[in-house]
Tab-separated table of C-alpha atoms in Angstrom:
chain	number	residue	atom	x	y	z
A	7	MET	CA	0.000	0.000	0.000
A	8	SER	CA	1.545	3.306	-1.138
A	9	THR	CA	1.584	6.255	1.216
A	10	ARG	CA	3.043	8.676	-1.319
A	11	PRO	CA	0.537	10.838	-3.233
A	12	ASN	CA	-0.485	9.564	-6.647
A	13	GLY	CA	0.253	12.274	-9.209
A	14	LYS	CA	-2.773	11.437	-11.368
A	15	ASN	CA	-5.085	11.448	-8.372
A	16	GLU	CA	-3.722	14.774	-7.141
A	17	ARG	CA	-4.356	16.395	-10.511
A	18	LEU	CA	-7.925	15.052	-10.537
A	19	LYS	CA	-8.528	16.360	-7.025
A	20	ARG	CA	-7.309	19.787	-8.072
A	21	ARG	CA	-9.546	19.839	-11.159
A	22	PHE	CA	-12.539	18.684	-9.131
A	23	LEU	CA	-12.014	21.369	-6.487
A	24	GLU	CA	-11.668	24.020	-9.196
A	25	TYR	CA	-14.982	22.839	-10.617
A	26	ARG	CA	-16.617	22.938	-7.190
A	27	LYS	CA	-15.245	26.414	-6.475
A	28	TYR	CA	-16.024	28.156	-9.746
A	29	ALA	CA	-18.962	26.164	-11.151
A	30	ARG	CA	-20.676	25.190	-7.894
A	31	GLN	CA	-19.621	28.355	-6.002
A	32	LEU	CA	-18.376	26.609	-2.859
A	33	SER	CA	-16.488	28.567	-0.221
A	34	ASP	CA	-12.865	27.894	0.676
A	35	LYS	CA	-14.013	26.377	3.969
A	36	SER	CA	-16.262	23.912	2.112
A	37	LEU	CA	-13.459	23.101	-0.312
A	38	ASP	CA	-11.173	22.265	2.604
A	39	ARG	CA	-13.749	19.755	3.867
A	40	GLU	CA	-14.076	18.217	0.417
A	41	LEU	CA	-10.317	17.889	0.033
A	42	ALA	CA	-10.112	16.226	3.465
A	43	ALA	CA	-12.793	13.707	2.448
A	44	LEU	CA	-11.045	12.913	-0.843
A	45	GLU	CA	-7.728	12.514	0.945
A	46	ARG	CA	-9.318	10.211	3.527
A	47	PHE	CA	-10.638	7.955	0.780
A	48	ASP	CA	-7.390	8.099	-1.188
A	49	VAL	CA	-5.285	7.082	1.822
A	50	TRP	CA	-7.676	4.275	2.806
A	51	ASN	CA	-7.580	2.977	-0.778
A	52	GLY	CA	-3.782	2.857	-0.907
A	53	ARG	CA	-3.513	5.710	-3.441
A	54	LYS	CA	-4.846	3.514	-6.247
A	55	ASP	CA	-5.496	5.260	-9.544
A	56	PHE	CA	-8.975	6.867	-9.466
A	57	GLY	CA	-9.301	5.944	-13.138
A	58	LYS	CA	-9.497	2.267	-12.164
A	59	PHE	CA	-12.449	2.897	-9.850
A	60	HIS	CA	-14.605	-0.088	-8.943
A	61	ILE	CA	-17.792	-0.221	-6.905
A	62	GLU	CA	-16.069	-2.508	-4.383
A	63	TRP	CA	-14.025	0.537	-3.378
A	64	ALA	CA	-17.179	2.446	-2.498
A	65	MET	CA	-18.698	-0.437	-0.553
A	66	GLY	CA	-15.447	-1.088	1.287
A	67	PHE	CA	-15.000	2.564	2.192
A	68	ARG	CA	-18.531	2.784	3.526
A	69	THR	CA	-17.881	-0.261	5.716
A	70	HIS	CA	-14.607	1.310	6.842
A	71	LEU	CA	-16.386	4.497	7.941
A	72	GLU	CA	-19.054	2.508	9.785
A	73	GLN	CA	-16.322	0.814	11.820
A	74	ALA	CA	-13.987	3.803	12.201
A	75	LYS	CA	-13.490	5.636	15.487
A	76	GLY	CA	-13.139	9.361	16.070
A	77	ALA	CA	-10.509	11.167	18.136
A	78	ARG	CA	-12.339	10.267	21.369
A	79	GLY	CA	-12.551	6.602	20.502
A	80	LEU	CA	-16.260	6.770	19.637
A	81	PRO	CA	-17.857	5.687	16.331
A	82	LEU	CA	-18.135	8.409	13.701
A	83	GLY	CA	-21.452	10.249	13.745
A	84	LYS	CA	-23.934	9.323	11.037
A	85	SER	CA	-24.203	12.904	9.815
A	86	PHE	CA	-20.397	13.158	9.573
A	87	THR	CA	-20.210	9.846	7.695
A	88	ARG	CA	-22.989	11.007	5.396
A	89	SER	CA	-21.145	14.235	4.581
A	90	ILE	CA	-17.973	12.330	3.640
A	91	LEU	CA	-19.848	9.887	1.427
A	92	ALA	CA	-21.785	12.735	-0.209
A	93	ILE	CA	-18.502	14.319	-1.289
A	94	LEU	CA	-17.257	11.027	-2.711
A	95	ARG	CA	-20.564	10.615	-4.515
A	96	GLU	CA	-20.226	14.064	-6.105
A	97	PHE	CA	-16.632	13.319	-7.066
A	98	THR	CA	-17.590	10.032	-8.718
A	99	LEU	CA	-20.426	11.686	-10.655
A	100	TRP	CA	-18.044	14.382	-11.855
A	101	LEU	CA	-15.404	11.812	-12.775
A	102	SER	CA	-17.920	9.815	-14.836
A	103	GLN	CA	-18.409	12.881	-17.069
A	104	GLN	CA	-14.726	13.555	-17.745
A	105	ASP	CA	-12.945	12.620	-20.951
A	106	GLY	CA	-11.117	9.340	-20.571
A	107	PHE	CA	-13.341	8.113	-17.731
A	108	ARG	CA	-16.808	7.882	-19.302
A	109	SER	CA	-16.253	4.363	-20.572
A	110	ARG	CA	-14.919	3.104	-17.234
A	111	ILE	CA	-17.036	4.904	-14.632
A	112	ARG	CA	-20.826	5.141	-14.792
A	113	ALA	CA	-22.917	7.772	-13.056
A	114	ALA	CA	-24.762	4.976	-11.245
A	115	ASP	CA	-21.495	3.924	-9.595
A	116	ALA	CA	-21.774	6.984	-7.355
A	117	ASP	CA	-24.871	5.493	-5.713
A	118	TYR	CA	-22.678	2.969	-3.913
A	119	PHE	CA	-21.510	5.809	-1.669
A	120	ASN	CA	-25.001	6.115	-0.157
A	121	LEU	CA	-25.752	5.184	3.451
A	122	SER	CA	-28.369	2.599	4.287
A	123	ARG	CA	-31.902	4.001	4.588
A	124	ARG	CA	-31.801	3.597	8.345
A	125	ASP	CA	-28.463	5.383	8.688
A	126	GLU	CA	-29.598	8.082	6.257
A	127	ALA	CA	-32.672	8.777	8.383
A	128	GLU	CA	-30.524	8.916	11.525
A	129	ALA	CA	-28.061	11.268	9.846
A	130	ARG	CA	-30.844	13.616	8.739
A	131	ALA	CA	-32.584	13.660	12.124
A	132	ALA	CA	-32.170	17.099	13.693
A	133	PRO	CA	-30.204	16.635	16.936
A	134	THR	CA	-31.222	18.417	20.094
A	135	ARG	CA	-29.304	21.674	20.150
A	136	PRO	CA	-28.427	22.978	23.619
A	137	ALA	CA	-29.518	26.576	24.132
A	138	PRO	CA	-30.168	28.818	27.117
A	139	SER	CA	-33.581	30.165	28.003
A	140	ILE	CA	-34.198	33.902	27.939
A	141	LYS	CA	-34.043	33.941	31.750
A	142	GLN	CA	-30.702	32.137	31.757
A	143	ALA	CA	-29.205	34.575	29.236
A	144	LYS	CA	-30.434	37.517	31.322
A	145	ARG	CA	-28.949	36.021	34.492
A	146	ALA	CA	-25.542	35.523	32.850
A	147	LEU	CA	-25.615	39.039	31.399
A	148	ALA	CA	-26.532	40.595	34.754
A	149	MET	CA	-23.615	38.859	36.458
A	150	MET	CA	-21.001	40.043	33.938
A	151	PRO	CA	-18.816	42.863	35.275
A	152	ALA	CA	-18.342	46.154	33.431
A	153	SER	CA	-15.698	47.787	35.638
A	154	THR	CA	-12.914	47.909	33.022
A	155	PRO	CA	-12.871	48.709	29.288
A	156	ARG	CA	-12.248	45.046	28.430
A	157	ALA	CA	-15.121	43.951	30.670
A	158	MET	CA	-17.350	46.565	29.001
A	159	ARG	CA	-16.442	45.206	25.585
A	160	ASP	CA	-17.046	41.596	26.598
A	161	LYS	CA	-20.423	42.444	28.135
A	162	ALA	CA	-21.358	44.352	24.972
A	163	VAL	CA	-20.476	41.270	22.896
A	164	PHE	CA	-22.780	39.139	25.050
A	165	SER	CA	-25.474	41.830	24.849
A	166	LEU	CA	-25.444	41.974	21.056
A	167	LEU	CA	-25.775	38.197	20.879
A	168	CYS	CA	-28.785	38.350	23.210
A	169	LEU	CA	-30.400	41.059	21.109
A	170	THR	CA	-29.772	39.658	17.636
A	171	GLY	CA	-28.340	36.127	17.610
A	172	VAL	CA	-25.946	37.385	14.929
A	173	ARG	CA	-23.572	34.704	13.662
A	174	VAL	CA	-20.222	34.860	15.393
A	175	GLY	CA	-18.292	35.243	12.126
A	176	ALA	CA	-20.344	38.322	11.292
A	177	LEU	CA	-20.085	39.677	14.834
A	178	VAL	CA	-16.288	39.862	14.846
A	179	SER	CA	-16.311	41.729	11.508
A	180	LEU	CA	-18.881	44.382	12.459
A	181	ARG	CA	-17.895	48.036	12.355
A	182	VAL	CA	-19.309	50.851	14.453
A	183	LYS	CA	-21.415	52.146	11.565
A	184	HIS	CA	-23.284	48.855	11.219
A	185	VAL	CA	-25.172	49.339	14.510
A	186	ASN	CA	-27.926	51.950	14.730
A	187	LEU	CA	-29.044	52.335	18.333
A	188	ASP	CA	-31.926	54.666	17.482
A	189	GLU	CA	-33.343	52.202	14.955
A	190	LYS	CA	-32.299	49.222	17.099
A	191	SER	CA	-30.748	47.592	14.070
A	192	VAL	CA	-27.615	45.870	12.793
A	193	THR	CA	-26.959	46.167	9.059
A	194	GLN	CA	-24.965	43.190	7.840
A	195	ASN	CA	-23.580	44.390	4.522
A	196	PRO	CA	-21.836	41.396	2.897
A	197	ARG	CA	-19.243	43.703	1.323
A	198	GLU	CA	-18.018	44.581	4.796
A	199	VAL	CA	-19.425	41.916	7.136
A	200	ALA	CA	-18.636	38.199	6.958
A	201	THR	CA	-22.200	36.966	6.436
A	202	LYS	CA	-23.049	33.385	5.538
A	203	PHE	CA	-23.228	32.881	1.769
A	204	GLY	CA	-22.599	36.620	1.360
A	205	LYS	CA	-26.211	37.498	2.141
A	206	SER	CA	-27.341	41.008	3.031
A	207	ILE	CA	-29.130	40.819	6.396
A	208	ASP	CA	-31.046	43.485	8.310
A	209	THR	CA	-31.315	42.491	11.965
A	210	PHE	CA	-33.304	44.285	14.658
A	211	PHE	CA	-33.029	44.045	18.438
A	212	ALA	CA	-35.239	41.447	20.105
A	213	GLN	CA	-37.694	42.690	22.716
A	214	GLY	CA	-37.210	42.143	26.432
A	215	PHE	CA	-33.482	42.924	26.797
A	216	PRO	CA	-33.318	46.529	28.102
A	217	GLU	CA	-30.097	45.854	30.037
A	218	ALA	CA	-28.451	44.491	26.893
A	219	GLU	CA	-29.448	47.613	24.965
A	220	ALA	CA	-28.077	49.849	27.734
A	221	THR	CA	-24.804	47.877	27.862
A	222	LEU	CA	-24.319	48.092	24.101
A	223	ALA	CA	-25.103	51.830	24.126
A	224	ALA	CA	-22.601	52.439	26.944
A	225	TRP	CA	-19.893	50.585	25.022
A	226	MET	CA	-20.520	52.533	21.812
A	227	THR	CA	-20.442	55.788	23.787
A	228	TYR	CA	-17.079	54.733	25.229
A	229	LEU	CA	-15.749	54.008	21.733
A	230	ASP	CA	-16.912	57.421	20.562
A	231	ASP	CA	-15.975	59.598	23.549
A	232	GLU	CA	-12.909	57.873	25.003
A	233	LEU	CA	-11.270	55.974	22.164
A	234	LEU	CA	-12.365	58.403	19.430
A	235	TYR	CA	-13.440	55.576	17.146
A	236	GLY	CA	-15.064	56.441	13.842
A	237	PRO	CA	-17.785	54.695	11.797
A	238	ASP	CA	-15.318	52.402	10.001
A	239	ASP	CA	-13.503	51.234	13.121
A	240	PRO	CA	-14.274	47.752	14.543
A	241	LEU	CA	-17.225	47.536	16.906
A	242	PHE	CA	-15.354	45.002	19.025
A	243	PRO	CA	-11.597	45.678	18.772
A	244	ALA	CA	-9.086	43.019	19.690
A	245	THR	CA	-7.113	43.267	22.896
A	246	ALA	CA	-3.687	44.830	22.360
A	247	ILE	CA	-0.709	42.785	23.509
A	248	ALA	CA	2.226	44.877	24.717
A	249	PRO	CA	5.759	43.574	25.474
A	250	GLN	CA	6.919	43.761	29.080
A	251	SER	CA	10.540	43.744	30.198
A	252	ASN	CA	10.035	41.236	33.013
A	253	THR	CA	6.939	39.195	32.109
A	254	GLY	CA	7.130	38.917	28.324
A	255	PHE	CA	3.736	40.163	27.123
A	256	SER	CA	0.579	41.534	28.722
A	257	ALA	CA	-2.861	42.695	27.625
A	258	GLU	CA	-2.958	46.469	27.362
A	259	GLY	CA	-5.844	48.410	25.856
A	260	PHE	CA	-7.221	47.681	22.399
A	261	ALA	CA	-5.740	47.256	18.953
A	262	ARG	CA	-7.581	49.243	16.293
A	263	ARG	CA	-8.525	46.069	14.447
A	264	PRO	CA	-11.072	43.273	14.868
A	265	TRP	CA	-10.277	39.822	16.244
A	266	LYS	CA	-8.535	37.538	13.767
A	267	ASN	CA	-10.872	34.640	14.578
A	268	THR	CA	-13.980	33.849	16.596
A	269	GLU	CA	-12.312	32.069	19.517
A	270	PRO	CA	-12.279	35.122	21.842
A	271	VAL	CA	-16.066	35.440	21.475
A	272	ARG	CA	-16.564	31.784	22.315
A	273	LYS	CA	-14.426	32.217	25.413
A	274	ILE	CA	-16.384	35.301	26.514
A	275	VAL	CA	-19.724	33.513	26.151
A	276	ASN	CA	-18.568	30.248	27.750
A	277	GLU	CA	-17.122	32.038	30.765
A	278	ALA	CA	-20.185	34.246	31.225
A	279	PHE	CA	-22.514	31.264	31.453
A	280	ALA	CA	-20.073	29.348	33.646
A	281	ALA	CA	-19.848	32.306	36.057
A	282	ALA	CA	-23.642	32.143	36.380
A	283	ASN	CA	-23.407	28.399	37.203
A	284	LEU	CA	-25.023	27.490	33.885
A	285	ASP	CA	-23.947	25.208	31.052
A	286	ALA	CA	-21.143	26.699	28.958
A	287	PHE	CA	-23.239	27.539	25.887
A	288	GLY	CA	-21.534	28.845	22.770
A	289	PRO	CA	-22.310	31.940	20.661
A	290	HIS	CA	-24.467	29.987	18.195
A	291	ALA	CA	-26.794	28.972	21.032
A	292	PHE	CA	-28.292	32.475	21.048
A	293	ARG	CA	-29.774	31.816	17.604
A	294	HIS	CA	-31.524	28.729	18.945
A	295	MET	CA	-32.640	30.666	22.011
A	296	LEU	CA	-34.307	33.425	19.982
A	297	ALA	CA	-35.848	31.009	17.468
A	298	ARG	CA	-37.330	28.808	20.194
A	299	HIS	CA	-38.648	31.825	22.051
A	300	ALA	CA	-40.332	32.995	18.854
A	301	ALA	CA	-41.776	29.549	18.083
A	302	LYS	CA	-43.252	29.472	21.576
A	303	ASN	CA	-44.578	33.023	21.770
A	304	CYS	CA	-45.336	34.261	18.235
A	305	ASN	CA	-49.021	34.917	17.633
A	306	SER	CA	-48.944	35.127	13.840
A	307	VAL	CA	-47.192	33.762	10.782
A	308	ALA	CA	-45.825	37.251	10.109
A	309	GLU	CA	-43.964	37.218	13.438
A	310	LEU	CA	-42.347	33.891	12.585
A	311	VAL	CA	-41.329	35.181	9.150
A	312	ALA	CA	-39.866	38.329	10.726
A	313	THR	CA	-37.849	36.189	13.173
A	314	SER	CA	-36.595	34.050	10.291
A	315	GLN	CA	-35.492	37.119	8.331
A	316	ASN	CA	-33.869	38.565	11.443
A	317	LEU	CA	-31.716	35.439	11.758
A	318	GLY	CA	-30.772	35.650	8.088
A	319	HIS	CA	-32.653	32.546	6.977
A	320	THR	CA	-33.880	32.358	3.394
A	321	ASP	CA	-36.715	30.009	4.340
A	322	VAL	CA	-38.850	30.172	7.493
A	323	LEU	CA	-38.839	26.364	7.538
A	324	THR	CA	-35.115	26.494	8.278
A	325	THR	CA	-35.891	28.491	11.402
A	326	LEU	CA	-38.577	26.079	12.560
A	327	ARG	CA	-36.873	22.816	11.593
A	328	SER	CA	-33.282	23.540	12.620
A	329	TYR	CA	-33.656	26.139	15.351
A	330	GLY	CA	-37.185	26.127	16.693
A	331	GLN	CA	-37.419	22.604	18.054
A	332	ILE	CA	-39.992	22.187	20.792
A	333	SER	CA	-38.545	20.803	23.998
A	334	ARG	CA	-39.776	17.502	25.408
A	335	GLU	CA	-41.445	19.338	28.303
A	336	ARG	CA	-43.171	21.779	25.940
A	337	GLN	CA	-44.294	18.907	23.724
A	338	ARG	CA	-45.801	17.168	26.755
A	339	THR	CA	-47.693	20.314	27.736
A	340	LEU	CA	-49.104	20.877	24.253
A	341	ILE	CA	-50.300	17.288	23.937
A	342	THR	CA	-51.523	16.602	27.480
A	343	GLY	CA	-52.646	20.099	28.439
A	344	GLU	CA	-50.758	19.884	31.732
A	345	PRO	CA	-48.547	22.834	32.769
A	346	GLU	CA	-44.804	22.833	32.267
A	347	ASN	CA	-42.437	22.329	35.159
A	348	ASP	CA	-41.001	25.675	36.205
A	349	VAL	CA	-37.294	25.043	35.570
A	350	LEU	CA	-35.855	28.337	34.420
A	351	GLU	CA	-38.114	28.340	31.391
A	352	ASP	CA	-39.004	31.538	29.635
């Protein structure tokens, strides 16, 4: 079994990824996942020439994935396995249409990369997504300090997530001018904000978070009055790291640039919930929180559509199916008519 890359296979991978990028408009992040899946198959198959493809390869690889273990020693998740096989299926379909391969690879060969019907259903089943209740988010926010500029910034980050559920990638790229406190809005211009699929999204502040609005306003006032930030400066600047003669480096003020990645936001959110003796929810959990609150309390279809648009979803069904799951306790109440247990529910 060869461990060295096969030149022919590498050229085919490159051509396939170019096709996926320019013809199918996939992002670089998606292309990285596709390359990883192709590499996983190529290594498992001993770097054999893709041009000699046989359906036994597909069946064997599927069996391999079913028996494989992840980094924690647990079986691979069905949805993860499905995503890998889907990429191999697309690659095989593409390969069957290329000159020199049409006579050897049929489009139907790609079907051998499908999961069983049972595994497919399990992979498609929407998992329970952990999310805080409105009361839990308010408790964590209330317990966050605001005694230093960094604490003010971190509390403002948490506040904006409570108010909008904005995606964390977009949040770290926001500029001062994108937030209008008078209109209670966040304008996510894809030319300047890292929105998903480059969509233009107008987001408005959710009701019921007056402390979050006050915290965000105080932070923006500080940026304006104390730091003299302008409209094009980052809304949440990164912490500046200054060299120290005896300790190496230390945090000192702010750099006039946004964070380079989303990890600082995740840390802020995790620590805020932990300090309130709650589960360490992540930034994405706020989207589930707001969607579930809307699904529970909206009184019209228009309110649900507005919530969906606020989260940047193209289809309201995405909001309901992926974010607005009804909890087991809520399901019991709706079916039996008995009241819910009062466990920090909103």
